[in-house]
Amino acid sequence: MMREHQGLASRIIAARGRMSLPAEDAGMPLFTHHHFSVSQQPIMLQAQAWSERVSGLLDTPMSRTQRQQSFAGEMDSYVFKDMIYLDCRTDPLAQSRTLAKISCDNVRDFVFHVAVEGVMETLTDSRRERKSTQFVPGILALDMGQPMRMLRPTYAHVLAFFLPRAMVEAEIADADALHGQVLAYTSPLTRLLLAHLVALSRDLRGMSATAAEEAIRVCVDLLLAAFGKQQRLTSSARAAAQSVLRSQIQRHVQSRLYSKDLTPENVLRAFDLSRPTLYRMFENEGGLGTYIRNCRLREAAEELVSMRRTAVMEIAYGLGFGSASDFTRAFRRAYGMTPQDFRALGLDLRRT
């Protein structure tokens, strides 16, 4: 039934494949436009037709009620050599991009999702229940390389800008942090963007190809500038928050140096962090595992001098080292001498 319509995922891939071939050199149009609607389908096939249309990128499960009743869904796609712009109108639905879906394609673009009409709630981090709610006319940034689940409980009119990852990363240094962020219209730049988006949605169908391309690219430039500015404004706040969190983790480690349960895995659970985030936080120390070991070695060095009647291995075992050889090798790498030599040097220094 849907074979005559090219899937959205393949259209994105095809568009990306043409990026290196200038349209004017190949005699190609500035963009290709396609209109899709389920209105010509039998009522009981309309919801399924929409679900199949977007199945290349998204899972859009339809309930029995949706399948039995009429479903309104139409989409205009404008495929450029380096991006795709969509104008969609649908009845209520739920859609998701799962890890299974991500693993089956190579689409890693960013999508800037504009709510023109309707309300959307998007879950981008199920572990922390991070939800991004879009009220008209909010703009949501999504990374197609990360999972998400979106609920549209009402009729919705949505604009979507699919931009290549390289394009976004060239303008926004911390692009990976965009996933799930909603842009508020609180500055002259974002209000200008809003005006252009409203005009684009209203006037695009009546524009010439050249005027349409210019209008879409102006919106893209404003989107990237607005999100880039937001990222720069929030970078200091994120840095401060990360500094506070790092200090909390350091205190957590220091208070548990004698606990056998002090491991990177337990710290991950205690602070509900992802492993890459935690590693980056202690990257200069070689990662959290190395940081914990170095803290234990520093504590051992202090005890070797201050607790000279305590056996070297009693100190080592108390700080989580499992064997004499493991402790000696680690201590020698850190201090350039054995624990015994360090203790002797410490005693000599205390006598001077």
mmCIF file of C-alpha atoms in Angstrom:
data_model
loop_
_atom_site.group_PDB
_atom_site.id
_atom_site.type_symbol
_atom_site.label_atom_id
_atom_site.label_comp_id
_atom_site.label_asym_id
_atom_site.label_seq_id
_atom_site.Cartn_x
_atom_site.Cartn_y
_atom_site.Cartn_z
ATOM 1 C CA MET A 1 0.000 0.000 0.000
ATOM 2 C CA MET A 2 2.754 2.426 0.906
ATOM 3 C CA ARG A 3 5.451 1.245 -1.484
ATOM 4 C CA GLU A 4 4.904 4.171 -3.802
ATOM 5 C CA HIS A 5 5.956 6.589 -1.062
ATOM 6 C CA GLN A 6 9.634 6.912 -0.225
ATOM 7 C CA GLY A 7 10.245 6.550 3.538
ATOM 8 C CA LEU A 8 11.419 9.546 5.517
ATOM 9 C CA ALA A 9 14.613 7.817 6.649
ATOM 10 C CA SER A 10 15.613 7.023 3.067
ATOM 11 C CA ARG A 11 14.780 10.589 2.022
ATOM 12 C CA ILE A 12 17.103 11.915 4.722
ATOM 13 C CA ILE A 13 19.843 9.498 3.704
ATOM 14 C CA ALA A 14 19.350 10.375 0.036
ATOM 15 C CA ALA A 15 19.501 14.077 0.816
ATOM 16 C CA ARG A 16 22.694 13.588 2.785
ATOM 17 C CA GLY A 17 24.171 11.640 -0.094
ATOM 18 C CA ARG A 18 23.702 14.632 -2.401
ATOM 19 C CA MET A 19 25.425 17.080 -0.072
ATOM 20 C CA SER A 20 28.706 16.971 -1.996
ATOM 21 C CA LEU A 21 27.004 17.647 -5.348
ATOM 22 C CA PRO A 22 25.987 21.309 -5.810
ATOM 23 C CA ALA A 23 22.435 21.500 -7.156
ATOM 24 C CA GLU A 24 23.261 24.170 -9.719
ATOM 25 C CA ASP A 25 26.134 22.104 -11.153
ATOM 26 C CA ALA A 26 23.966 19.014 -11.546
ATOM 27 C CA GLY A 27 21.007 20.862 -13.029
ATOM 28 C CA MET A 28 18.911 19.890 -10.022
ATOM 29 C CA PRO A 29 16.167 22.019 -8.438
ATOM 30 C CA LEU A 30 16.888 23.882 -5.216
ATOM 31 C CA PHE A 31 14.813 21.293 -3.388
ATOM 32 C CA THR A 32 12.232 18.624 -4.004
ATOM 33 C CA HIS A 33 8.754 19.005 -2.541
ATOM 34 C CA HIS A 34 6.400 16.156 -1.762
ATOM 35 C CA HIS A 35 2.946 16.252 -0.225
ATOM 36 C CA PHE A 36 1.656 13.198 1.629
ATOM 37 C CA SER A 37 -1.824 12.735 3.085
ATOM 38 C CA VAL A 38 -3.777 9.786 4.440
ATOM 39 C CA SER A 39 -7.069 11.358 3.396
ATOM 40 C CA GLN A 40 -7.314 9.206 0.263
ATOM 41 C CA GLN A 41 -7.006 5.989 2.255
ATOM 42 C CA PRO A 42 -10.044 4.091 3.575
ATOM 43 C CA ILE A 43 -10.915 5.258 7.082
ATOM 44 C CA MET A 44 -9.746 2.062 8.758
ATOM 45 C CA LEU A 45 -6.352 2.297 7.014
ATOM 46 C CA GLN A 46 -5.589 5.966 7.648
ATOM 47 C CA ALA A 47 -3.824 5.576 11.015
ATOM 48 C CA GLN A 48 -1.829 2.622 9.693
ATOM 49 C CA ALA A 49 -0.858 4.601 6.604
ATOM 50 C CA TRP A 50 0.630 7.360 8.739
ATOM 51 C CA SER A 51 2.443 4.875 10.955
ATOM 52 C CA GLU A 52 3.991 3.194 7.914
ATOM 53 C CA ARG A 53 4.946 6.548 6.411
ATOM 54 C CA VAL A 54 7.202 7.499 9.346
ATOM 55 C CA SER A 55 8.299 3.960 10.268
ATOM 56 C CA GLY A 56 11.790 4.490 8.847
ATOM 57 C CA LEU A 57 12.599 6.828 11.743
ATOM 58 C CA LEU A 58 9.893 6.465 14.367
ATOM 59 C CA ASP A 59 7.683 3.895 16.010
ATOM 60 C CA THR A 60 4.111 5.207 15.970
ATOM 61 C CA PRO A 61 1.833 2.619 17.567
ATOM 62 C CA MET A 62 -1.842 3.151 16.839
ATOM 63 C CA SER A 63 -4.566 1.966 19.188
ATOM 64 C CA ARG A 64 -7.526 -0.106 18.056
ATOM 65 C CA THR A 65 -9.731 2.966 18.413
ATOM 66 C CA GLN A 66 -7.404 5.022 16.201
ATOM 67 C CA ARG A 67 -7.426 2.267 13.583
ATOM 68 C CA GLN A 68 -11.198 2.047 13.565
ATOM 69 C CA GLN A 69 -11.837 5.777 13.323
ATOM 70 C CA SER A 70 -10.719 8.367 10.803
ATOM 71 C CA PHE A 71 -7.241 9.767 11.310
ATOM 72 C CA ALA A 72 -6.042 13.105 9.928
ATOM 73 C CA GLY A 73 -2.431 13.213 8.885
ATOM 74 C CA GLU A 74 -0.638 15.187 6.196
ATOM 75 C CA MET A 75 2.958 16.198 5.641
ATOM 76 C CA ASP A 76 4.799 18.474 3.238
ATOM 77 C CA SER A 77 8.480 17.627 2.911
ATOM 78 C CA TYR A 78 11.089 19.931 1.371
ATOM 79 C CA VAL A 79 14.307 18.022 0.709
ATOM 80 C CA PHE A 80 17.430 20.131 0.145
ATOM 81 C CA LYS A 81 20.914 18.911 -0.616
ATOM 82 C CA ASP A 82 21.956 19.475 2.999
ATOM 83 C CA MET A 83 18.784 19.415 5.108
ATOM 84 C CA ILE A 84 15.086 18.559 5.230
ATOM 85 C CA TYR A 85 12.165 20.740 6.288
ATOM 86 C CA LEU A 86 8.796 19.190 7.201
ATOM 87 C CA ASP A 87 5.391 20.724 7.808
ATOM 88 C CA CYS A 88 3.102 18.160 9.506
ATOM 89 C CA ARG A 89 -0.481 18.116 10.756
ATOM 90 C CA THR A 90 -1.832 15.116 12.664
ATOM 91 C CA ASP A 91 -4.519 13.982 15.030
ATOM 92 C CA PRO A 92 -3.409 12.886 18.544
ATOM 93 C CA LEU A 93 -0.666 10.268 18.513
ATOM 94 C CA ALA A 94 2.364 8.901 20.337
ATOM 95 C CA GLN A 95 5.717 8.343 18.680
ATOM 96 C CA SER A 96 9.143 7.237 19.810
ATOM 97 C CA ARG A 97 12.672 6.722 18.604
ATOM 98 C CA THR A 98 14.011 3.707 20.450
ATOM 99 C CA LEU A 99 17.515 2.334 20.857
ATOM 100 C CA ALA A 100 16.464 -0.573 18.625
ATOM 101 C CA LYS A 101 15.408 1.864 15.899
ATOM 102 C CA ILE A 102 18.611 3.894 16.281
ATOM 103 C CA SER A 103 20.740 0.753 15.945
ATOM 104 C CA CYS A 104 19.067 -0.090 12.634
ATOM 105 C CA ASP A 105 19.795 3.155 10.770
ATOM 106 C CA ASN A 106 22.572 5.690 10.349
ATOM 107 C CA VAL A 107 20.450 8.812 10.894
ATOM 108 C CA ARG A 108 22.204 10.955 13.475
ATOM 109 C CA ASP A 109 20.874 14.372 12.477
ATOM 110 C CA PHE A 110 19.496 16.975 14.846
ATOM 111 C CA VAL A 111 15.818 17.887 14.611
ATOM 112 C CA PHE A 112 14.438 21.235 15.705
ATOM 113 C CA HIS A 113 10.786 20.532 16.417
ATOM 114 C CA VAL A 114 8.479 23.557 16.327
ATOM 115 C CA ALA A 115 4.977 23.390 17.848
ATOM 116 C CA VAL A 116 2.728 25.719 15.835
ATOM 117 C CA GLU A 117 -0.474 24.286 17.251
ATOM 118 C CA GLY A 118 -1.074 21.762 20.008
ATOM 119 C CA VAL A 119 0.829 20.578 23.068
ATOM 120 C CA MET A 120 3.584 17.934 23.027
ATOM 121 C CA GLU A 121 5.290 16.209 25.923
ATOM 122 C CA THR A 122 8.598 14.540 25.127
ATOM 123 C CA LEU A 123 10.541 12.177 27.373
ATOM 124 C CA THR A 124 14.259 12.208 26.535
ATOM 125 C CA ASP A 125 15.739 10.496 29.614
ATOM 126 C CA SER A 126 13.617 7.661 30.989
ATOM 127 C CA ARG A 127 16.088 6.994 33.796
ATOM 128 C CA ARG A 128 15.567 10.451 35.275
ATOM 129 C CA GLU A 129 12.082 11.054 33.894
ATOM 130 C CA ARG A 130 13.324 14.165 32.088
ATOM 131 C CA LYS A 131 10.362 15.612 30.226
ATOM 132 C CA SER A 132 10.249 18.537 27.831
ATOM 133 C CA THR A 133 6.806 20.076 27.419
ATOM 134 C CA GLN A 134 6.144 22.253 24.368
ATOM 135 C CA PHE A 135 3.351 24.733 24.482
ATOM 136 C CA VAL A 136 2.641 26.822 21.410
ATOM 137 C CA PRO A 137 4.969 27.882 19.925
ATOM 138 C CA GLY A 138 7.838 26.123 21.719
ATOM 139 C CA ILE A 139 10.873 24.685 19.917
ATOM 140 C CA LEU A 140 12.375 21.370 21.004
ATOM 141 C CA ALA A 141 15.868 20.209 19.995
ATOM 142 C CA LEU A 142 16.264 16.465 19.496
ATOM 143 C CA ASP A 143 19.343 14.385 18.715
ATOM 144 C CA MET A 144 18.320 11.511 16.419
ATOM 145 C CA GLY A 145 21.176 9.477 17.874
ATOM 146 C CA GLN A 146 19.448 9.429 21.278
ATOM 147 C CA PRO A 147 16.126 7.853 22.259
ATOM 148 C CA MET A 148 12.975 9.833 22.933
ATOM 149 C CA ARG A 149 9.240 9.308 23.375
ATOM 150 C CA MET A 150 6.703 11.984 22.394
ATOM 151 C CA LEU A 151 3.010 12.252 23.232
ATOM 152 C CA ARG A 152 0.692 14.560 21.305
ATOM 153 C CA PRO A 153 -2.639 14.431 23.154
ATOM 154 C CA THR A 154 -4.330 16.923 20.823
ATOM 155 C CA TYR A 155 -4.386 17.792 17.148
ATOM 156 C CA ALA A 156 -0.939 19.167 16.339
ATOM 157 C CA HIS A 157 0.649 21.321 13.666
ATOM 158 C CA VAL A 158 4.411 20.841 13.733
ATOM 159 C CA LEU A 159 7.362 22.160 11.760
ATOM 160 C CA ALA A 160 10.566 20.113 11.809
ATOM 161 C CA PHE A 161 14.057 21.059 10.606
ATOM 162 C CA PHE A 162 16.334 18.040 10.059
ATOM 163 C CA LEU A 163 19.899 19.380 10.064
ATOM 164 C CA PRO A 164 23.116 17.380 9.560
ATOM 165 C CA ARG A 165 25.105 16.829 12.707
ATOM 166 C CA ALA A 166 28.171 18.553 11.258
ATOM 167 C CA MET A 167 26.144 21.691 10.514
ATOM 168 C CA VAL A 168 24.860 21.915 14.100
ATOM 169 C CA GLU A 169 28.188 21.068 15.725
ATOM 170 C CA ALA A 170 29.911 23.751 13.628
ATOM 171 C CA GLU A 171 27.665 26.384 15.225
ATOM 172 C CA ILE A 172 27.075 24.954 18.716
ATOM 173 C CA ALA A 173 30.071 23.733 20.672
ATOM 174 C CA ASP A 174 28.113 21.617 23.152
ATOM 175 C CA ALA A 175 25.672 20.167 20.637
ATOM 176 C CA ASP A 176 25.372 16.822 22.447
ATOM 177 C CA ALA A 177 23.667 18.637 25.326
ATOM 178 C CA LEU A 178 20.853 19.924 23.083
ATOM 179 C CA HIS A 179 18.752 16.756 23.292
ATOM 180 C CA GLY A 180 15.491 17.597 25.048
ATOM 181 C CA GLN A 181 16.052 21.344 25.388
ATOM 182 C CA VAL A 182 13.106 23.666 24.694
ATOM 183 C CA LEU A 183 13.769 27.185 23.470
ATOM 184 C CA ALA A 184 11.767 29.984 25.095
ATOM 185 C CA TYR A 185 10.854 33.189 23.253
ATOM 186 C CA THR A 186 12.330 35.589 25.789
ATOM 187 C CA SER A 187 14.846 37.606 23.772
ATOM 188 C CA PRO A 188 14.790 39.817 20.654
ATOM 189 C CA LEU A 189 16.523 37.032 18.707
ATOM 190 C CA THR A 190 14.001 34.354 19.622
ATOM 191 C CA ARG A 191 11.061 36.681 19.024
ATOM 192 C CA LEU A 192 12.479 37.416 15.565
ATOM 193 C CA LEU A 193 12.732 33.669 15.013
ATOM 194 C CA LEU A 194 9.105 33.247 16.045
ATOM 195 C CA ALA A 195 7.971 35.854 13.513
ATOM 196 C CA HIS A 196 9.879 34.088 10.719
ATOM 197 C CA LEU A 197 8.489 30.675 11.679
ATOM 198 C CA VAL A 198 4.904 31.920 11.689
ATOM 199 C CA ALA A 199 5.394 33.594 8.314
ATOM 200 C CA LEU A 200 7.083 30.480 6.908
ATOM 201 C CA SER A 201 4.203 28.229 7.952
ATOM 202 C CA ARG A 202 1.649 30.633 6.528
ATOM 203 C CA ASP A 203 3.257 31.689 3.247
ATOM 204 C CA LEU A 204 5.600 28.918 2.076
ATOM 205 C CA ARG A 205 3.236 27.180 -0.339
ATOM 206 C CA GLY A 206 2.730 30.376 -2.297
ATOM 207 C CA MET A 207 6.429 31.276 -2.604
ATOM 208 C CA SER A 208 8.729 30.735 -5.545
ATOM 209 C CA ALA A 209 11.420 28.085 -5.118
ATOM 210 C CA THR A 210 14.114 30.715 -4.570
ATOM 211 C CA ALA A 211 12.067 32.654 -2.017
ATOM 212 C CA ALA A 212 11.102 29.414 -0.229
ATOM 213 C CA GLU A 213 14.710 28.305 0.075
ATOM 214 C CA GLU A 214 15.768 31.697 1.406
ATOM 215 C CA ALA A 215 12.943 31.737 3.981
ATOM 216 C CA ILE A 216 13.744 28.233 5.227
ATOM 217 C CA ARG A 217 17.462 28.935 5.474
ATOM 218 C CA VAL A 218 16.832 32.181 7.371
ATOM 219 C CA CYS A 219 14.866 30.162 9.913
ATOM 220 C CA VAL A 220 17.704 27.630 10.152
ATOM 221 C CA ASP A 221 20.261 30.378 10.733
ATOM 222 C CA LEU A 222 18.081 31.926 13.446
ATOM 223 C CA LEU A 223 17.481 28.522 15.079
ATOM 224 C CA LEU A 224 21.183 27.766 15.302
ATOM 225 C CA ALA A 225 21.983 31.280 16.543
ATOM 226 C CA ALA A 226 19.256 31.142 19.199
ATOM 227 C CA PHE A 227 20.162 27.684 20.519
ATOM 228 C CA GLY A 228 23.858 28.558 20.318
ATOM 229 C CA LYS A 229 23.293 31.667 22.404
ATOM 230 C CA GLN A 230 21.255 29.681 24.921
ATOM 231 C CA GLN A 231 24.038 27.108 25.177
ATOM 232 C CA ARG A 232 26.617 29.824 25.810
ATOM 233 C CA LEU A 233 24.428 31.471 28.438
ATOM 234 C CA THR A 234 23.864 28.207 30.252
ATOM 235 C CA SER A 235 27.415 26.874 29.972
ATOM 236 C CA SER A 236 28.560 28.766 33.067
ATOM 237 C CA ALA A 237 25.588 27.448 35.032
ATOM 238 C CA ARG A 238 26.337 23.884 33.885
ATOM 239 C CA ALA A 239 29.997 24.327 34.808
ATOM 240 C CA ALA A 240 29.002 25.548 38.267
ATOM 241 C CA ALA A 241 26.591 22.636 38.716
ATOM 242 C CA GLN A 242 29.249 20.154 37.610
ATOM 243 C CA SER A 243 31.726 21.726 40.015
ATOM 244 C CA VAL A 244 29.279 21.315 42.892
ATOM 245 C CA LEU A 245 28.553 17.714 41.875
ATOM 246 C CA ARG A 246 32.260 16.920 41.565
ATOM 247 C CA SER A 247 32.829 18.291 45.071
ATOM 248 C CA GLN A 248 30.008 16.118 46.392
ATOM 249 C CA ILE A 249 31.537 13.044 44.761
ATOM 250 C CA GLN A 250 34.972 13.915 46.162
ATOM 251 C CA ARG A 251 33.504 14.190 49.663
ATOM 252 C CA HIS A 252 31.676 10.914 49.119
ATOM 253 C CA VAL A 253 34.958 9.226 48.143
ATOM 254 C CA GLN A 254 36.935 10.720 51.044
ATOM 255 C CA SER A 255 34.354 9.567 53.592
ATOM 256 C CA ARG A 256 34.460 5.986 52.260
ATOM 257 C CA LEU A 257 38.145 5.328 51.638
ATOM 258 C CA TYR A 258 38.049 2.444 54.126
ATOM 259 C CA SER A 259 34.906 0.891 52.654
ATOM 260 C CA LYS A 260 35.157 -2.096 50.338
ATOM 261 C CA ASP A 261 31.988 -0.858 48.659
ATOM 262 C CA LEU A 262 33.734 2.249 47.314
ATOM 263 C CA THR A 263 33.798 1.496 43.587
ATOM 264 C CA PRO A 264 32.985 3.526 40.475
ATOM 265 C CA GLU A 265 29.882 1.374 39.962
ATOM 266 C CA ASN A 266 28.535 2.223 43.421
ATOM 267 C CA VAL A 267 29.275 5.913 42.897
ATOM 268 C CA LEU A 268 27.333 5.758 39.611
ATOM 269 C CA ARG A 269 24.348 4.343 41.475
ATOM 270 C CA ALA A 270 24.639 6.768 44.392
ATOM 271 C CA PHE A 271 24.650 9.858 42.141
ATOM 272 C CA ASP A 272 22.521 8.498 39.262
ATOM 273 C CA LEU A 273 25.078 9.434 36.608
ATOM 274 C CA SER A 274 25.991 7.847 33.298
ATOM 275 C CA ARG A 275 29.426 6.267 33.057
ATOM 276 C CA PRO A 276 30.663 8.669 30.304
ATOM 277 C CA THR A 277 29.565 11.704 32.363
ATOM 278 C CA LEU A 278 31.332 10.443 35.451
ATOM 279 C CA TYR A 279 34.484 9.638 33.487
ATOM 280 C CA ARG A 280 34.589 13.092 31.905
ATOM 281 C CA MET A 281 34.217 14.651 35.351
ATOM 282 C CA PHE A 282 37.434 12.909 36.491
ATOM 283 C CA GLU A 283 39.110 12.626 33.098
ATOM 284 C CA ASN A 284 42.153 14.660 34.199
ATOM 285 C CA GLU A 285 42.753 12.105 36.953
ATOM 286 C CA GLY A 286 42.458 9.171 34.572
ATOM 287 C CA GLY A 287 38.854 8.397 35.519
ATOM 288 C CA LEU A 288 37.070 7.843 38.817
ATOM 289 C CA GLY A 289 38.691 4.459 39.482
ATOM 290 C CA THR A 290 42.147 6.006 39.257
ATOM 291 C CA TYR A 291 41.036 8.946 41.393
ATOM 292 C CA ILE A 292 39.787 6.596 44.138
ATOM 293 C CA ARG A 293 43.030 4.611 44.089
ATOM 294 C CA ASN A 294 45.141 7.782 44.280
ATOM 295 C CA CYS A 295 43.090 9.047 47.237
ATOM 296 C CA ARG A 296 43.668 5.749 49.015
ATOM 297 C CA LEU A 297 47.373 5.914 48.263
ATOM 298 C CA ARG A 298 47.605 9.436 49.688
ATOM 299 C CA GLU A 299 45.812 8.273 52.810
ATOM 300 C CA ALA A 300 48.180 5.307 53.059
ATOM 301 C CA ALA A 301 51.203 7.593 52.720
ATOM 302 C CA GLU A 302 49.971 9.746 55.611
ATOM 303 C CA GLU A 303 49.312 6.707 57.804
ATOM 304 C CA LEU A 304 52.726 5.199 57.039
ATOM 305 C CA VAL A 305 54.267 8.229 58.751
ATOM 306 C CA SER A 306 51.672 9.043 61.416
ATOM 307 C CA MET A 307 50.873 5.443 62.406
ATOM 308 C CA ARG A 308 54.374 3.963 62.387
ATOM 309 C CA ARG A 309 53.475 1.149 64.789
ATOM 310 C CA THR A 310 50.817 -0.159 62.387
ATOM 311 C CA ALA A 311 51.988 -2.829 59.937
ATOM 312 C CA VAL A 312 52.260 -1.724 56.334
ATOM 313 C CA MET A 313 49.845 -4.406 55.129
ATOM 314 C CA GLU A 314 47.312 -3.588 57.814
ATOM 315 C CA ILE A 315 47.207 -0.072 56.403
ATOM 316 C CA ALA A 316 46.982 -1.441 52.851
ATOM 317 C CA TYR A 317 44.169 -3.896 53.617
ATOM 318 C CA GLY A 318 42.248 -1.271 55.532
ATOM 319 C CA LEU A 319 42.275 0.959 52.444
ATOM 320 C CA GLY A 320 40.980 -1.700 50.100
ATOM 321 C CA PHE A 321 44.160 -3.129 48.579
ATOM 322 C CA GLY A 322 43.817 -6.872 48.172
ATOM 323 C CA SER A 323 47.463 -7.966 48.274
ATOM 324 C CA ALA A 324 50.914 -6.803 49.310
ATOM 325 C CA SER A 325 52.189 -6.901 45.727
ATOM 326 C CA ASP A 326 49.265 -4.845 44.419
ATOM 327 C CA PHE A 327 49.764 -2.218 47.108
ATOM 328 C CA THR A 328 53.539 -2.077 46.651
ATOM 329 C CA ARG A 329 53.329 -1.715 42.865
ATOM 330 C CA ALA A 330 50.693 1.020 43.091
ATOM 331 C CA PHE A 331 52.600 2.872 45.817
ATOM 332 C CA ARG A 332 55.881 2.693 43.895
ATOM 333 C CA ARG A 333 54.204 4.095 40.753
ATOM 334 C CA ALA A 334 52.755 6.982 42.767
ATOM 335 C CA TYR A 335 55.727 7.849 45.000
ATOM 336 C CA GLY A 336 58.752 6.329 43.293
ATOM 337 C CA MET A 337 59.649 4.095 46.277
ATOM 338 C CA THR A 338 58.292 1.229 48.336
ATOM 339 C CA PRO A 339 55.956 1.855 51.295
ATOM 340 C CA GLN A 340 58.720 0.774 53.681
ATOM 341 C CA ASP A 341 61.204 3.228 52.197
ATOM 342 C CA PHE A 342 58.608 5.999 52.329
ATOM 343 C CA ARG A 343 57.962 5.266 56.003
ATOM 344 C CA ALA A 344 61.678 5.334 56.767
ATOM 345 C CA LEU A 345 62.070 8.617 54.904
ATOM 346 C CA GLY A 346 59.129 10.017 56.802
ATOM 347 C CA LEU A 347 60.639 9.090 60.149
ATOM 348 C CA ASP A 348 63.929 10.716 59.192
ATOM 349 C CA LEU A 349 62.138 13.907 58.197
ATOM 350 C CA ARG A 350 60.244 14.025 61.470
ATOM 351 C CA ARG A 351 63.520 13.877 63.391
ATOM 352 C CA THR A 352 65.060 16.837 61.585
#
